[in-house]
Amino acid sequence: MNNPYLLLTPGPLSTTASVKQTMLRDWCTWDDDYNLGVVQPIRKQLVELALCGEKESAAEEYSAVLLQGSGSFAVESVISSAFSADDKLLILANGAYGQRIADMARVHRINYGLLTAAEHEWVSLEELNQALHDDPAITHVALVHCETTSGILNPLAAYAEVIKAAGKTLIVDAMSSFGGIEIPLAALGIDFLISSANKCIQGVPGMGFVIAKRDALAKCAGRARTLSLDLFDQWQCMEQGHGKWRFTSPTHVVRAFQQALAELAEEGGISARVQRYADNHRTLVDGMQALGFECVVSRDKQSPFISTFKYPDNPAFDFNQLYQRLKQEGFVIYPGKVTATPCFRIGHIGDVFPQDMQRLLQALEKHRFWL
Ligand SMILES: *Cc1c(COP(=O)(O)O)cnc(C)c1O
């Protein structure tokens, strides 16, 4: 079946026919065909991707845990599994996903503090330094790499340097960036990195994953605040059962994810994918600016994954009308989430190419009803 429209959203996103095709077969979760043929190779490949060609010894240090559910389930699995009663979490937040980590900490009664910035700005390094210096109780720092709220790409390497120099455990929500940009985990000292199937890896929704240092995972033993999201138990089950999931595995999603990983490699790996996303992004932003749209995030801070545009300064502009017209033309775009500025978003990840961006721009030009 053909898709009625292209998803220009930050996930779920448009996937290839070959990824969808793999879901036509059923799997037995007790069988080696699945555990050894699908789950274990995925776990190994995720660690390889996360090391970005760093020395092989680093591969021993890290392990990947797959989890049922959407990306937030995987984030919550880390947040609800990694803290003892004495620990304190500092969260850097410049958007909804940073705030969501704070919501999780609150629900699980974890002691936490927040450092915030406007949604189009970075949390300052000086403030981070100061906060770590002022509050020695802080044991962990959590931050979002690409804050999908605006599409801003936060300066992960600079933050990681400060956080690791201070000896803190580093948790990174790389949901909308992992697989779409190189993140050398060992070099950055990342303890827990969280992402999901349906973003830059271009799989279908239904599972997330955590790539973590083995010693950080080991410390989670007995700390979980929920049963289903117990990261340590999930990890132990996968390690000892050689790819076995604790509870029902989303088998079709996992098999599709394996195919998506193979297609990432076929494309030329992360470096080739970054290039395509960057081309999509440049084509889109150049065209949008030519049409009079302004970006919310400055170019130096903008990720190649999703872009946010201000509503045109014209009362005749109506997002819903634009949305419906573009949908009829075969494109689904995304409402804005930045609180201070009326805006909308266009994603450029997934099975999407610069020529799709060109077609979208032509559709936009045709439907400029507000001018
Ligand atoms: C998509 C996303 C999530 C998870 O969202 P779900 O809807 O639970 O899949 C978390 N953080 C970021 C930065 C995201 O982009």
Short mmCIF file of N, CA and C in Angstrom, two decimals, residues 13 175-181 195-203 264 273 277 305 349-350:
data_model
loop_
_atom_site.label_atom_id
_atom_site.label_comp_id
_atom_site.label_asym_id
_atom_site.label_seq_id
_atom_site.Cartn_x
_atom_site.Cartn_y
_atom_site.Cartn_z
N LEU A 13 8.11 8.55 11.46
CA LEU A 13 8.42 9.22 10.21
C LEU A 13 8.24 8.26 9.04
N MET A 175 17.24 11.13 21.68
CA MET A 175 16.15 10.51 20.94
C MET A 175 16.14 10.91 19.47
N SER A 176 16.18 12.21 19.23
CA SER A 176 16.00 12.67 17.85
C SER A 176 17.33 12.95 17.16
N SER A 177 18.46 12.49 17.75
CA SER A 177 19.75 12.73 17.10
C SER A 177 20.55 11.45 16.86
N PHE A 178 20.37 10.44 17.71
CA PHE A 178 21.21 9.24 17.58
C PHE A 178 20.97 8.56 16.23
N GLY A 179 22.05 8.26 15.54
CA GLY A 179 21.95 7.65 14.21
C GLY A 179 21.96 8.70 13.11
N GLY A 180 21.69 9.95 13.48
CA GLY A 180 21.65 11.03 12.49
C GLY A 180 22.83 11.96 12.61
N ILE A 181 23.65 11.72 13.61
CA ILE A 181 24.85 12.54 13.80
C ILE A 181 25.79 11.73 14.68
N SER A 195 17.65 6.46 23.12
CA SER A 195 17.05 6.83 21.83
C SER A 195 15.94 5.83 21.52
N SER A 196 15.31 6.00 20.36
CA SER A 196 14.22 5.08 20.01
C SER A 196 14.28 4.71 18.55
N ALA A 197 13.45 3.72 18.19
CA ALA A 197 13.52 3.12 16.86
C ALA A 197 13.06 4.06 15.75
N ASN A 198 12.14 4.94 16.09
CA ASN A 198 11.41 5.64 15.02
C ASN A 198 11.90 7.05 14.75
N LYS A 199 13.17 7.31 15.03
CA LYS A 199 13.69 8.63 14.68
C LYS A 199 14.81 8.45 13.65
N CYS A 200 16.04 8.88 13.95
CA CYS A 200 17.05 8.90 12.88
C CYS A 200 17.45 7.52 12.36
N ILE A 201 17.17 6.46 13.10
CA ILE A 201 17.48 5.12 12.57
C ILE A 201 16.42 4.72 11.53
N GLN A 202 15.28 5.38 11.57
CA GLN A 202 14.24 5.20 10.56
C GLN A 202 13.53 3.84 10.64
N GLY A 203 13.30 3.39 11.88
CA GLY A 203 12.47 2.21 12.09
C GLY A 203 11.04 2.62 12.39
N LEU A 264 20.76 1.76 7.21
CA LEU A 264 21.66 2.85 7.61
C LEU A 264 23.09 2.53 7.15
N ARG A 273 24.33 9.64 6.39
CA ARG A 273 22.98 10.07 6.79
C ARG A 273 22.98 11.53 7.25
N TYR A 277 20.58 14.48 5.71
CA TYR A 277 19.72 15.32 6.54
C TYR A 277 20.12 16.80 6.42
N PHE A 305 17.74 17.99 11.87
CA PHE A 305 16.66 17.01 11.99
C PHE A 305 15.26 17.60 11.85
N ILE A 349 13.82 14.28 8.66
CA ILE A 349 14.43 12.97 8.84
C ILE A 349 13.46 11.90 8.32
N GLY A 350 13.96 10.67 8.19
CA GLY A 350 13.14 9.60 7.62
C GLY A 350 13.55 9.37 6.18
#
